[in-house]
Tab-separated table of C-alpha atoms and ligand atoms in Angstrom:
chain	number	residue	atom	x	y	z
J	1	MET	CA	-185.298	-10.535	160.648
J	2	LYS	CA	-182.792	-8.888	158.340
J	3	PRO	CA	-179.406	-10.423	157.534
J	4	ALA	CA	-176.333	-8.963	159.245
J	5	SER	CA	-173.799	-6.933	157.260
J	6	PHE	CA	-171.177	-8.550	155.072
J	7	LYS	CA	-168.856	-7.652	152.246
J	8	TYR	CA	-169.969	-8.854	148.830
J	9	TYR	CA	-167.749	-10.243	146.066
J	10	ALA	CA	-168.804	-11.363	142.598
J	11	PRO	CA	-165.866	-13.188	140.998
J	12	ARG	CA	-166.013	-14.116	137.296
J	13	SER	CA	-163.900	-17.265	137.381
J	14	VAL	CA	-163.358	-20.292	139.585
J	15	ASP	CA	-159.708	-19.309	140.062
J	16	GLU	CA	-160.757	-15.894	141.301
J	17	ALA	CA	-163.407	-17.382	143.616
J	18	ALA	CA	-160.942	-19.928	145.038
J	19	ALA	CA	-158.373	-17.180	145.627
J	20	LEU	CA	-160.928	-15.000	147.416
J	21	LEU	CA	-162.040	-17.936	149.549
J	22	GLY	CA	-158.410	-18.660	150.394
J	23	ASP	CA	-157.995	-15.082	151.617
J	24	LEU	CA	-161.317	-14.703	153.403
J	25	ALA	CA	-162.165	-18.134	154.848
J	26	ALA	CA	-160.281	-17.460	158.073
J	27	ASP	CA	-162.303	-14.257	158.479
J	28	ASP	CA	-165.616	-16.108	158.037
J	29	GLY	CA	-165.832	-15.818	154.267
J	30	ARG	CA	-168.278	-18.130	152.542
J	31	ILE	CA	-169.645	-19.121	149.172
J	32	LEU	CA	-173.090	-17.872	148.145
J	33	ALA	CA	-174.669	-20.212	145.596
J	34	GLY	CA	-178.468	-20.409	145.219
J	35	GLY	CA	-178.941	-18.755	148.601
J	36	GLN	CA	-181.982	-20.924	149.301
J	37	SER	CA	-180.511	-22.240	152.561
J	38	LEU	CA	-177.993	-19.512	153.344
J	39	LEU	CA	-180.413	-16.575	153.132
J	40	PRO	CA	-182.976	-18.132	155.467
J	41	SER	CA	-180.258	-18.876	158.021
J	42	MET	CA	-178.900	-15.327	157.636
J	43	ALA	CA	-182.424	-13.940	158.068
J	44	PHE	CA	-182.614	-15.883	161.350
J	45	ARG	CA	-179.118	-14.593	162.182
J	46	MET	CA	-178.011	-18.183	162.648
J	47	ALA	CA	-175.376	-17.415	160.010
J	48	LYS	CA	-173.535	-14.094	160.034
J	49	PRO	CA	-170.769	-14.464	157.468
J	50	ALA	CA	-168.412	-11.493	157.200
J	51	HIS	CA	-167.777	-12.003	153.474
J	52	LEU	CA	-169.924	-13.569	150.796
J	53	ILE	CA	-168.395	-14.805	147.575
J	54	ASP	CA	-171.233	-14.982	145.062
J	55	ILE	CA	-170.436	-17.626	142.437
J	56	ASN	CA	-173.538	-16.996	140.322
J	57	ARG	CA	-171.656	-14.868	137.786
J	58	ILE	CA	-169.165	-17.612	136.949
J	59	ALA	CA	-170.596	-18.784	133.632
J	60	THR	CA	-168.715	-22.104	133.429
J	61	LEU	CA	-170.213	-23.302	136.712
J	62	ALA	CA	-173.677	-23.462	135.133
J	63	ASN	CA	-172.571	-26.325	132.882
J	64	ILE	CA	-173.589	-29.961	132.915
J	65	ASP	CA	-170.763	-31.782	131.137
J	66	LEU	CA	-170.924	-35.307	129.794
J	67	GLU	CA	-167.959	-37.582	129.513
J	68	LYS	CA	-168.023	-41.208	128.458
J	69	ASP	CA	-169.856	-42.637	131.449
J	70	ILE	CA	-169.867	-39.662	133.794
J	71	VAL	CA	-171.951	-36.544	134.174
J	72	ARG	CA	-170.314	-33.525	135.802
J	73	ILE	CA	-172.676	-31.072	137.474
J	74	GLY	CA	-171.253	-27.571	137.928
J	75	ALA	CA	-171.699	-25.601	141.150
J	76	CYS	CA	-174.326	-23.264	139.679
J	77	VAL	CA	-176.562	-25.903	138.121
J	78	ARG	CA	-179.988	-25.312	139.646
J	79	HIS	CA	-182.312	-27.995	140.960
J	80	ALA	CA	-184.731	-27.126	138.138
J	81	ALA	CA	-182.228	-28.330	135.515
J	82	PHE	CA	-183.092	-31.907	136.458
J	83	GLU	CA	-186.804	-31.397	135.814
J	84	SER	CA	-186.154	-31.479	132.065
J	85	PRO	CA	-185.240	-35.004	130.999
J	86	GLU	CA	-182.875	-33.933	128.214
J	87	ARG	CA	-180.170	-32.383	130.430
J	88	VAL	CA	-178.797	-35.672	131.775
J	89	PRO	CA	-179.163	-38.656	129.429
J	90	GLY	CA	-180.272	-42.184	130.248
J	91	PRO	CA	-181.335	-43.735	133.551
J	92	THR	CA	-179.256	-41.279	135.626
J	93	GLY	CA	-181.307	-38.414	134.193
J	94	VAL	CA	-184.535	-40.334	134.779
J	95	LEU	CA	-183.510	-41.059	138.370
J	96	LEU	CA	-182.580	-37.424	139.109
J	97	GLY	CA	-185.890	-36.382	137.532
J	98	LYS	CA	-187.787	-38.660	139.926
J	99	VAL	CA	-185.877	-37.237	142.891
J	100	VAL	CA	-186.196	-33.535	142.044
J	101	ARG	CA	-189.975	-33.674	141.960
J	102	ASN	CA	-189.841	-34.201	145.719
J	103	LEU	CA	-187.458	-31.372	146.427
J	104	ALA	CA	-188.904	-28.062	147.690
J	105	HIS	CA	-191.080	-26.006	145.328
J	106	PRO	CA	-190.536	-24.687	141.795
J	107	PRO	CA	-189.424	-21.166	142.862
J	108	ILE	CA	-186.825	-22.677	145.220
J	109	ARG	CA	-185.743	-25.105	142.510
J	110	ALA	CA	-185.220	-22.196	140.127
J	111	ARG	CA	-182.406	-20.863	142.357
J	112	GLY	CA	-181.083	-23.603	144.643
J	113	THR	CA	-178.167	-25.677	143.390
J	114	PHE	CA	-177.343	-29.385	143.440
J	115	CYS	CA	-173.814	-28.725	144.714
J	116	GLY	CA	-175.083	-26.233	147.311
J	117	SER	CA	-177.307	-28.941	148.763
J	118	LEU	CA	-174.321	-31.239	149.145
J	119	ALA	CA	-172.229	-28.461	150.734
J	120	ASN	CA	-175.082	-27.681	153.106
J	121	ALA	CA	-175.361	-31.398	153.995
J	122	ASP	CA	-178.792	-31.347	155.564
J	123	PRO	CA	-179.493	-35.088	155.950
J	124	SER	CA	-183.098	-34.611	154.882
J	125	SER	CA	-182.083	-33.288	151.479
J	126	GLU	CA	-183.067	-35.544	148.607
J	127	TRP	CA	-179.837	-34.783	146.743
J	128	LEU	CA	-177.761	-36.245	149.568
J	129	CYS	CA	-179.579	-39.548	149.230
J	130	ALA	CA	-179.064	-39.487	145.450
J	131	ALA	CA	-175.369	-38.634	145.857
J	132	ALA	CA	-174.881	-41.547	148.262
J	133	ALA	CA	-176.832	-43.979	146.091
J	134	LEU	CA	-174.741	-43.073	143.040
J	135	ASP	CA	-171.365	-42.876	144.832
J	136	ALA	CA	-170.914	-39.271	143.788
J	137	THR	CA	-167.457	-37.738	143.575
J	138	ILE	CA	-167.216	-34.229	144.971
J	139	ILE	CA	-164.680	-32.005	143.252
J	140	ALA	CA	-163.329	-29.540	145.770
J	141	ARG	CA	-161.334	-26.526	144.566
J	142	SER	CA	-159.070	-24.331	146.601
J	143	ARG	CA	-156.309	-21.940	145.662
J	144	ASP	CA	-153.933	-24.894	145.921
J	145	GLY	CA	-155.760	-27.020	143.381
J	146	GLU	CA	-158.318	-29.763	143.141
J	147	ARG	CA	-159.264	-32.570	145.532
J	148	ARG	CA	-161.628	-35.407	144.657
J	149	ILE	CA	-163.718	-36.694	147.541
J	150	SER	CA	-165.992	-39.746	147.484
J	151	SER	CA	-169.469	-39.257	148.918
J	152	VAL	CA	-168.693	-41.855	151.610
J	153	ASP	CA	-165.889	-39.648	152.947
J	154	PHE	CA	-167.627	-36.364	152.181
J	155	PHE	CA	-170.701	-36.624	154.417
J	156	GLN	CA	-169.505	-36.661	158.013
J	157	GLY	CA	-172.549	-35.726	160.047
J	158	VAL	CA	-175.556	-33.453	160.221
J	159	MET	CA	-174.543	-30.414	158.150
J	160	THR	CA	-170.924	-31.475	158.423
J	161	THR	CA	-168.720	-32.401	155.480
J	162	ASP	CA	-165.098	-33.075	154.657
J	163	LEU	CA	-164.897	-29.751	152.786
J	164	ARG	CA	-162.255	-27.397	154.220
J	165	ASP	CA	-163.038	-23.727	154.856
J	166	THR	CA	-160.785	-22.729	151.983
J	167	GLU	CA	-162.406	-25.175	149.550
J	168	MET	CA	-165.455	-24.744	147.392
J	169	ILE	CA	-167.312	-27.430	145.500
J	170	ALA	CA	-166.586	-26.763	141.836
J	171	ALA	CA	-168.619	-29.695	140.568
J	172	VAL	CA	-170.001	-33.116	141.444
J	173	GLU	CA	-169.578	-36.182	139.260
J	174	LEU	CA	-172.175	-38.923	138.955
J	175	PRO	CA	-171.961	-42.143	136.939
J	176	LEU	CA	-174.169	-42.557	133.879
J	177	LEU	CA	-175.956	-45.787	134.753
J	178	PRO	CA	-176.336	-48.620	132.213
J	179	ALA	CA	-179.260	-48.173	129.828
J	180	ASP	CA	-181.416	-50.899	131.384
J	181	THR	CA	-181.172	-49.589	134.956
J	182	ARG	CA	-184.505	-49.220	136.750
J	183	SER	CA	-184.951	-46.811	139.617
J	184	GLY	CA	-187.485	-45.819	142.214
J	185	PHE	CA	-187.484	-42.982	144.749
J	186	VAL	CA	-190.020	-42.505	147.515
J	187	GLU	CA	-190.034	-40.134	150.470
J	188	PHE	CA	-192.443	-39.138	153.178
J	189	SER	CA	-192.929	-35.576	154.346
J	190	ARG	CA	-195.816	-33.933	156.115
J	191	ARG	CA	-196.517	-31.296	153.496
J	192	ARG	CA	-195.723	-31.044	149.798
J	193	GLY	CA	-192.197	-29.700	149.345
J	194	ASP	CA	-191.220	-30.060	152.985
J	195	PHE	CA	-188.014	-31.672	154.077
J	196	ALA	CA	-188.531	-35.422	154.268
J	197	ILE	CA	-188.761	-37.541	157.417
J	198	GLY	CA	-187.376	-40.465	155.464
J	199	MET	CA	-186.567	-41.481	151.901
J	200	VAL	CA	-185.366	-44.511	149.970
J	201	LEU	CA	-183.760	-44.679	146.556
J	202	ALA	CA	-183.428	-48.028	144.796
J	203	ALA	CA	-181.762	-48.788	141.475
J	204	PHE	CA	-180.988	-52.124	139.838
J	205	ARG	CA	-180.862	-54.017	136.541
J	206	ILE	CA	-182.341	-57.368	135.608
J	207	GLU	CA	-180.030	-59.971	134.080
J	208	GLY	CA	-181.755	-63.200	133.133
J	209	ASP	CA	-184.419	-63.009	135.786
J	210	ARG	CA	-182.128	-61.829	138.594
J	211	ALA	CA	-181.461	-58.366	139.985
J	212	VAL	CA	-177.888	-57.084	139.618
J	213	ASP	CA	-176.013	-53.779	140.046
J	214	VAL	CA	-178.174	-53.048	143.049
J	215	ARG	CA	-178.019	-49.689	144.780
J	216	ILE	CA	-180.240	-48.991	147.769
J	217	ALA	CA	-179.739	-45.797	149.754
J	218	VAL	CA	-181.544	-44.255	152.686
J	219	GLY	CA	-181.734	-40.561	153.509
J	220	GLY	CA	-183.261	-38.433	156.229
J	221	VAL	CA	-183.222	-41.101	158.947
J	222	GLU	CA	-179.562	-41.229	159.931
J	223	ALA	CA	-177.141	-38.312	160.324
J	224	THR	CA	-175.732	-38.961	156.870
J	225	PRO	CA	-177.151	-40.642	153.771
J	226	ARG	CA	-175.704	-44.015	152.836
J	227	ARG	CA	-176.044	-47.133	150.766
J	228	ILE	CA	-177.215	-50.092	152.827
J	229	SER	CA	-175.130	-53.050	151.710
J	230	GLU	CA	-177.106	-55.625	153.757
J	231	ALA	CA	-180.284	-54.721	151.878
J	232	GLU	CA	-178.480	-54.614	148.545
J	233	ALA	CA	-177.211	-58.138	149.217
J	234	VAL	CA	-180.749	-59.445	149.725
J	235	LEU	CA	-181.849	-58.170	146.319
J	236	THR	CA	-178.681	-59.021	144.412
J	237	GLY	CA	-179.069	-62.295	142.533
J	238	SER	CA	-182.706	-62.693	143.529
J	239	ALA	CA	-185.838	-62.364	141.444
J	240	ALA	CA	-187.231	-58.828	141.585
J	241	ASP	CA	-190.587	-59.944	142.928
J	242	GLU	CA	-192.970	-59.239	145.769
J	243	GLU	CA	-191.355	-61.710	148.160
J	244	THR	CA	-187.863	-60.305	147.631
J	245	PHE	CA	-189.033	-56.707	147.954
J	246	ILE	CA	-190.609	-57.492	151.322
J	247	ALA	CA	-187.402	-59.203	152.473
J	248	VAL	CA	-185.290	-56.247	151.336
J	249	ALA	CA	-187.596	-53.806	153.127
J	250	GLU	CA	-187.412	-55.875	156.340
J	251	THR	CA	-183.624	-55.963	156.202
J	252	LEU	CA	-183.421	-52.265	155.558
J	253	ALA	CA	-185.689	-51.469	158.495
J	254	ASP	CA	-183.586	-53.705	160.759
J	255	VAL	CA	-180.264	-52.292	159.708
J	256	VAL	CA	-180.882	-48.529	159.738
J	257	ASP	CA	-180.032	-46.651	162.886
J	258	PRO	CA	-182.554	-43.803	162.940
J	259	THR	CA	-181.903	-40.568	164.767
J	260	GLN	CA	-184.414	-39.850	167.483
J	261	ASP	CA	-186.288	-36.588	167.874
J	262	ASP	CA	-189.414	-35.453	169.690
J	263	GLN	CA	-191.709	-35.958	166.768
J	264	HIS	CA	-190.264	-39.102	165.278
J	265	PRO	CA	-189.446	-42.001	167.596
J	266	VAL	CA	-186.931	-44.529	166.321
J	267	GLU	CA	-189.581	-47.213	165.841
J	268	TYR	CA	-191.696	-44.865	163.768
J	269	ARG	CA	-188.836	-44.093	161.412
J	270	ARG	CA	-187.951	-47.782	161.168
J	271	SER	CA	-191.433	-48.723	160.141
J	272	LEU	CA	-191.577	-45.765	157.767
J	273	ILE	CA	-188.391	-46.948	156.074
J	274	ARG	CA	-189.838	-50.434	155.682
J	275	THR	CA	-192.821	-49.010	153.814
J	276	LEU	CA	-190.787	-46.561	151.737
J	277	ALA	CA	-188.289	-49.249	150.722
J	278	TYR	CA	-191.059	-51.540	149.550
J	279	ARG	CA	-192.672	-48.741	147.547
J	280	ALA	CA	-189.389	-47.587	146.040
J	281	LEU	CA	-188.604	-51.111	144.835
J	282	LYS	CA	-192.136	-51.739	143.639
J	283	SER	CA	-192.198	-48.464	141.676
J	284	ALA	CA	-188.790	-49.016	140.069
J	285	THR	CA	-189.054	-48.788	136.300
K	1	MET	CA	-168.885	-2.325	158.915
K	2	ILE	CA	-171.772	-1.614	156.593
K	3	GLU	CA	-171.028	-1.920	152.899
K	4	THR	CA	-173.196	-0.003	150.456
K	5	SER	CA	-173.034	0.204	146.705
K	6	GLU	CA	-174.839	1.947	143.898
K	7	ILE	CA	-176.652	-0.434	141.633
K	8	THR	CA	-179.125	-0.300	138.796
K	9	LEU	CA	-182.096	-2.605	138.828
K	10	ARG	CA	-184.215	-3.147	135.754
K	11	ILE	CA	-187.759	-3.595	137.004
K	12	ASN	CA	-190.764	-3.743	134.662
K	13	ASP	CA	-188.633	-2.202	131.891
K	14	ASP	CA	-187.626	0.816	133.991
K	15	ASP	CA	-184.150	1.414	135.428
K	16	TYR	CA	-183.910	2.198	139.123
K	17	ARG	CA	-180.595	3.587	140.331
K	18	VAL	CA	-180.403	2.907	144.049
K	19	LYS	CA	-177.826	2.962	146.812
K	20	VAL	CA	-178.182	-0.183	148.876
K	21	GLU	CA	-176.496	-2.136	151.612
K	22	SER	CA	-175.166	-5.493	150.412
K	23	ARG	CA	-177.193	-7.217	153.083
K	24	LYS	CA	-180.473	-5.811	151.816
K	25	THR	CA	-182.721	-8.382	150.178
K	26	LEU	CA	-184.233	-7.745	146.784
K	27	VAL	CA	-187.768	-7.570	148.160
K	28	ASP	CA	-186.785	-4.844	150.629
K	29	VAL	CA	-185.111	-2.810	147.898
K	30	ILE	CA	-188.049	-3.239	145.514
K	31	ARG	CA	-190.425	-1.986	148.211
K	32	GLU	CA	-188.405	0.596	150.116
K	33	ASP	CA	-185.934	1.984	147.593
K	34	CYS	CA	-187.889	1.578	144.364
K	35	GLY	CA	-191.266	2.302	145.936
K	36	LEU	CA	-192.965	-0.682	144.338
K	37	THR	CA	-195.011	-1.975	147.247
K	38	GLY	CA	-197.131	-4.422	145.259
K	39	THR	CA	-194.659	-7.173	146.135
K	40	HIS	CA	-195.393	-8.292	149.686
K	41	ILE	CA	-193.241	-9.654	152.492
K	42	GLY	CA	-194.460	-12.404	154.748
K	43	CYS	CA	-191.958	-14.721	156.345
K	44	GLU	CA	-188.637	-13.349	155.004
K	45	HIS	CA	-187.200	-16.835	154.800
K	46	GLY	CA	-188.567	-18.439	151.690
K	47	VAL	CA	-191.569	-20.285	153.019
K	48	CYS	CA	-194.657	-18.209	152.210
K	49	GLY	CA	-194.089	-16.976	148.666
K	50	ALA	CA	-195.700	-13.543	149.222
K	51	CYS	CA	-192.536	-11.993	147.726
K	52	THR	CA	-192.581	-14.015	144.479
K	53	ILE	CA	-191.373	-12.052	141.441
K	54	LEU	CA	-190.029	-12.994	138.017
K	55	LEU	CA	-186.264	-12.948	137.559
K	56	ASP	CA	-185.442	-13.448	133.877
K	57	GLY	CA	-188.875	-15.014	133.496
K	58	GLU	CA	-188.517	-17.456	136.401
K	59	ALA	CA	-190.718	-17.160	139.482
K	60	VAL	CA	-188.381	-16.806	142.479
K	61	ARG	CA	-188.540	-15.686	146.108
K	62	SER	CA	-187.270	-12.106	146.228
K	63	CYS	CA	-186.539	-12.453	149.963
K	64	LEU	CA	-183.926	-15.102	149.139
K	65	LEU	CA	-181.782	-12.898	146.895
K	66	PHE	CA	-179.686	-9.895	147.774
K	67	ALA	CA	-180.489	-6.858	145.637
K	68	VAL	CA	-176.827	-6.609	144.572
K	69	GLN	CA	-177.240	-10.001	142.923
K	70	ALA	CA	-180.111	-8.820	140.738
K	71	GLN	CA	-178.151	-6.317	138.639
K	72	ASP	CA	-178.183	-7.138	134.920
K	73	HIS	CA	-181.281	-9.270	135.354
K	74	ASP	CA	-184.799	-8.648	134.141
K	75	ILE	CA	-187.130	-8.185	137.103
K	76	ARG	CA	-190.936	-8.261	136.854
K	77	THR	CA	-193.249	-7.437	139.698
K	78	VAL	CA	-197.019	-7.473	140.045
K	79	GLU	CA	-197.107	-3.821	138.929
K	80	SER	CA	-196.181	-4.952	135.421
K	81	LEU	CA	-199.444	-6.829	134.981
K	82	CYS	CA	-201.825	-3.908	134.721
K	83	VAL	CA	-201.281	-2.030	131.443
K	84	ASP	CA	-203.092	1.248	130.669
K	85	ASP	CA	-205.380	0.735	133.660
K	86	LYS	CA	-206.437	-2.608	132.253
K	87	LEU	CA	-205.981	-5.583	134.526
K	88	HIS	CA	-204.188	-8.684	133.264
K	89	PRO	CA	-206.546	-11.567	132.332
K	90	LEU	CA	-205.218	-13.523	135.311
K	91	GLN	CA	-206.094	-10.648	137.648
K	92	GLU	CA	-209.605	-10.517	136.128
K	93	SER	CA	-209.851	-14.248	136.618
K	94	PHE	CA	-208.862	-13.949	140.286
K	95	ILE	CA	-211.732	-11.480	140.760
K	96	ARG	CA	-214.193	-13.636	138.833
K	97	HIS	CA	-213.326	-16.782	140.765
K	98	HIS	CA	-213.076	-15.135	144.192
K	99	ALA	CA	-209.441	-16.174	144.428
K	100	LEU	CA	-208.634	-13.608	147.119
K	101	GLN	CA	-210.018	-12.335	150.373
K	102	CYS	CA	-207.443	-10.216	152.227
K	103	GLY	CA	-205.225	-10.206	149.136
K	104	TYR	CA	-201.967	-10.424	151.024
K	105	CYS	CA	-200.776	-13.500	149.162
K	106	THR	CA	-202.224	-12.434	145.791
K	107	PRO	CA	-199.232	-10.650	144.193
K	108	GLY	CA	-197.100	-13.704	144.931
K	109	PHE	CA	-199.629	-16.145	143.492
K	110	LEU	CA	-200.076	-14.002	140.378
K	111	MET	CA	-196.352	-13.907	139.640
K	112	LEU	CA	-195.946	-17.606	140.483
K	113	ALA	CA	-198.721	-18.544	138.064
K	114	ILE	CA	-197.635	-16.166	135.304
K	115	GLY	CA	-194.074	-17.476	135.427
K	116	ALA	CA	-195.348	-21.026	135.052
K	117	LEU	CA	-197.924	-20.293	132.338
K	118	GLN	CA	-195.385	-18.394	130.263
K	119	LYS	CA	-193.133	-21.420	130.330
K	120	ASN	CA	-195.844	-24.033	129.933
K	121	PRO	CA	-199.324	-22.885	128.876
K	122	ASP	CA	-200.331	-26.560	128.686
K	123	ILE	CA	-199.739	-27.201	132.376
K	124	ASN	CA	-201.859	-30.120	133.608
K	125	ASP	CA	-203.957	-30.166	136.774
K	126	ALA	CA	-201.454	-32.183	138.807
K	127	ASP	CA	-198.547	-29.880	137.961
K	128	LEU	CA	-200.668	-26.784	138.577
K	129	LEU	CA	-201.705	-28.096	141.978
K	130	GLU	CA	-198.072	-28.796	142.807
K	131	LEU	CA	-197.062	-25.339	141.621
K	132	LEU	CA	-199.694	-23.604	143.748
K	133	SER	CA	-198.545	-25.517	146.821
K	134	SER	CA	-195.373	-23.369	146.609
K	135	ASN	CA	-197.097	-20.379	148.169
K	136	LEU	CA	-199.236	-19.950	151.260
K	137	CYS	CA	-202.723	-18.492	151.370
K	138	ARG	CA	-204.154	-18.345	154.854
K	139	CYS	CA	-207.676	-17.123	154.180
K	140	THR	CA	-209.060	-17.918	150.747
K	141	GLY	CA	-207.810	-21.464	150.465
K	142	TYR	CA	-206.455	-22.916	147.273
K	143	LYS	CA	-209.546	-24.125	145.421
K	144	ASN	CA	-210.498	-20.756	143.977
K	145	ILE	CA	-206.911	-19.828	143.214
K	146	PHE	CA	-206.630	-23.095	141.311
K	147	LYS	CA	-209.858	-22.366	139.405
K	148	ALA	CA	-208.712	-18.859	138.508
K	149	VAL	CA	-205.365	-20.008	137.140
K	150	ARG	CA	-206.903	-23.022	135.384
K	151	ALA	CA	-209.443	-20.790	133.618
K	152	THR	CA	-206.752	-18.364	132.444
K	153	ALA	CA	-204.530	-21.193	131.226
K	154	ASP	CA	-207.455	-22.639	129.269
K	155	GLU	CA	-208.264	-19.238	127.748
K	156	MET	CA	-204.644	-18.735	126.751
K	157	ARG	CA	-204.681	-22.084	124.993
K	158	ALA	CA	-208.070	-21.701	123.300
K	159	PRO	CA	-207.756	-20.712	119.642
K	160	PRO	CA	-209.013	-17.169	119.037
K	161	ALA	CA	-212.648	-17.013	117.951
K	162	ALA	CA	-212.913	-16.897	114.160
B	301	FAD	C1	-189.031	-23.193	151.571
B	301	FAD	C2	-187.830	-24.072	151.291
B	301	FAD	C3	-188.009	-25.433	151.148
B	301	FAD	C4	-186.922	-26.257	150.879
B	301	FAD	N1	-187.160	-27.601	150.739
B	301	FAD	C5	-186.117	-28.407	150.450
B	301	FAD	C6	-186.331	-29.809	150.250
B	301	FAD	O1	-187.452	-30.330	150.331
B	301	FAD	N2	-185.247	-30.575	149.978
B	301	FAD	C7	-183.988	-30.041	149.856
B	301	FAD	O2	-183.056	-30.775	149.589
B	301	FAD	N3	-183.772	-28.741	150.025
B	301	FAD	C8	-184.802	-27.909	150.310
B	301	FAD	N4	-184.548	-26.565	150.490
B	301	FAD	C9	-183.143	-26.078	150.437
B	301	FAD	C10	-182.693	-25.809	149.010
B	301	FAD	O3	-182.688	-26.991	148.275
B	301	FAD	C11	-181.311	-25.178	148.896
B	301	FAD	O4	-181.218	-24.748	147.578
B	301	FAD	C12	-180.104	-26.054	149.175
B	301	FAD	O5	-180.177	-26.642	150.441
B	301	FAD	C13	-178.790	-25.255	149.181
B	301	FAD	O6	-178.401	-24.905	147.926
B	301	FAD	P1	-178.099	-23.398	147.548
B	301	FAD	O7	-177.469	-23.429	146.213
B	301	FAD	O8	-179.317	-22.603	147.670
B	301	FAD	O9	-176.979	-22.996	148.607
B	301	FAD	P2	-176.754	-21.687	149.493
B	301	FAD	O10	-177.958	-21.372	150.263
B	301	FAD	O11	-176.180	-20.607	148.635
B	301	FAD	O12	-175.606	-22.221	150.455
B	301	FAD	C14	-175.844	-23.149	151.481
B	301	FAD	C15	-174.531	-23.437	152.218
B	301	FAD	O13	-173.667	-24.189	151.396
B	301	FAD	C16	-172.470	-23.449	151.098
B	301	FAD	N5	-172.211	-23.624	149.667
B	301	FAD	C17	-173.118	-23.552	148.645
B	301	FAD	N6	-172.539	-23.844	147.476
B	301	FAD	C18	-171.227	-24.112	147.749
B	301	FAD	C19	-170.115	-24.513	146.938
B	301	FAD	N7	-170.229	-24.673	145.617
B	301	FAD	N8	-168.940	-24.707	147.567
B	301	FAD	C20	-168.816	-24.555	148.896
B	301	FAD	N9	-169.822	-24.193	149.710
B	301	FAD	C21	-171.024	-23.986	149.137
B	301	FAD	C22	-172.768	-22.008	151.467
B	301	FAD	O14	-171.612	-21.336	151.859
B	301	FAD	C23	-173.748	-22.193	152.605
B	301	FAD	O15	-173.086	-22.446	153.788
B	301	FAD	C24	-185.612	-25.706	150.754
B	301	FAD	C25	-185.431	-24.345	150.891
B	301	FAD	C26	-186.518	-23.514	151.153
B	301	FAD	C27	-186.290	-22.037	151.315
B	302	FES	S1	-191.388	-13.336	152.274
B	302	FES	FE1	-190.309	-14.397	150.752
B	302	FES	S2	-191.116	-16.370	150.923
B	302	FES	FE2	-192.086	-15.363	152.569
B	303	FES	S1	-206.154	-14.017	150.350
B	303	FES	FE1	-205.576	-13.708	152.401
B	303	FES	S2	-203.777	-14.930	152.546
B	303	FES	FE2	-204.503	-15.405	150.608
């Protein structure tokens, strides 16, 4: 189908965009970022926004900024930016590079944005899992100023976030992980580039011969992505070996609370997560 | 309320001045208002890739952009490939390798592959396979499309004969 009518705005600054959103949110005004989720839902007439505020002409939003131990990803940074290892330094860049290879297809990655994925909050998005694993901070901007939201508070349910109608995501901050951090990301989907039925991200360091700074997150199985502290506890302080990986995977499978749908019974997703967790840990380099 | 505006699109080095509704996707404007029907429409929601074009050199889905967004950008469609009645080497390669049957998906695959080869002529088999999985072909299958693109990539890389 064809999208329904709307009024189009192309602001040149974040201030201007935030002001427009402040004026138009109550009248169903929305941000248009990469359009790779919004246009399909408008084509299906599931979304019929009255006003679209296109942020693609705001040059500063295309920036990836580095600060001491933080990387700040602007609202117009495309998925494809993370395919090239030089954009985000160190293990965080390596980790995002592993994740992005699983996300959609190159032409979608050329347009879709990291921040747009978080705003859209589809639980099967790989970026949600990465944001949870890394304890992302979402920087929300409205006409009234800035609000910093932790990923734990941000994701509230399937396609539901803490973002107010009058707020846009200006950027997302991720920590730059210590240089010796290893990471592994594994997902399962039916076809290449499809949304995943389950995914696991694992990151840790080895100190002496023990795993420390453990982060294990699950996406696509519950309504929101999250770190699984019970599984992290099993790995923390243990040797990163076969036996531990199996124990972590078992714990993870026990602890997750998978959503049920016609195609994927709870037990199926549980057993899938067990396998994915093992593979993510095993592949962590 | 239907909002229309007059915009200029730069397609294959020509300027097209068109009056379009904001809600009109780029692929619809390219086909209906600019008369360039080489770009095809399949699903209209980003899944099939029949509408793939180059936007500033990047292969993108033209059904997932509004035409008003494409002002001031360089747009390339399949019509740009044939110069002076001479097909592009990739088009010749598609013929040679039987990479099309009905041809519906072909313009999309050509632009997808050209975008990728321009960026990385050294693309390896695994990345090429992944790239080609972006678009759908329902009758030829992917083997011959892969062979056609592989052959062109190899030719592009081969040093010119002395
Ligand atoms: C064929 C296909 C396959 C795909 N496969 C995957 C996949 O495997 N994994 C995956 O994660 N995604 C996938 N996607 C979705 C894609 O990654 C989108 O790019 C992403 O979900 C949304 O980002 P966007 O920038 O395109 O946002 P848009 O489509 O522009 O917006 C989506 C929603 O978020 C809001 N929004 C966007 N940016 C902001 C902001 N800065 N502030 C406030 N609100 C905002 C919009 O108002 C809208 O409601 C796929 C899409 C397609 C078409
Ligand atoms: S018509 Fe654009 S992807 Fe199918
Ligand atoms: S040649 Fe018919 S769909 Fe590809």
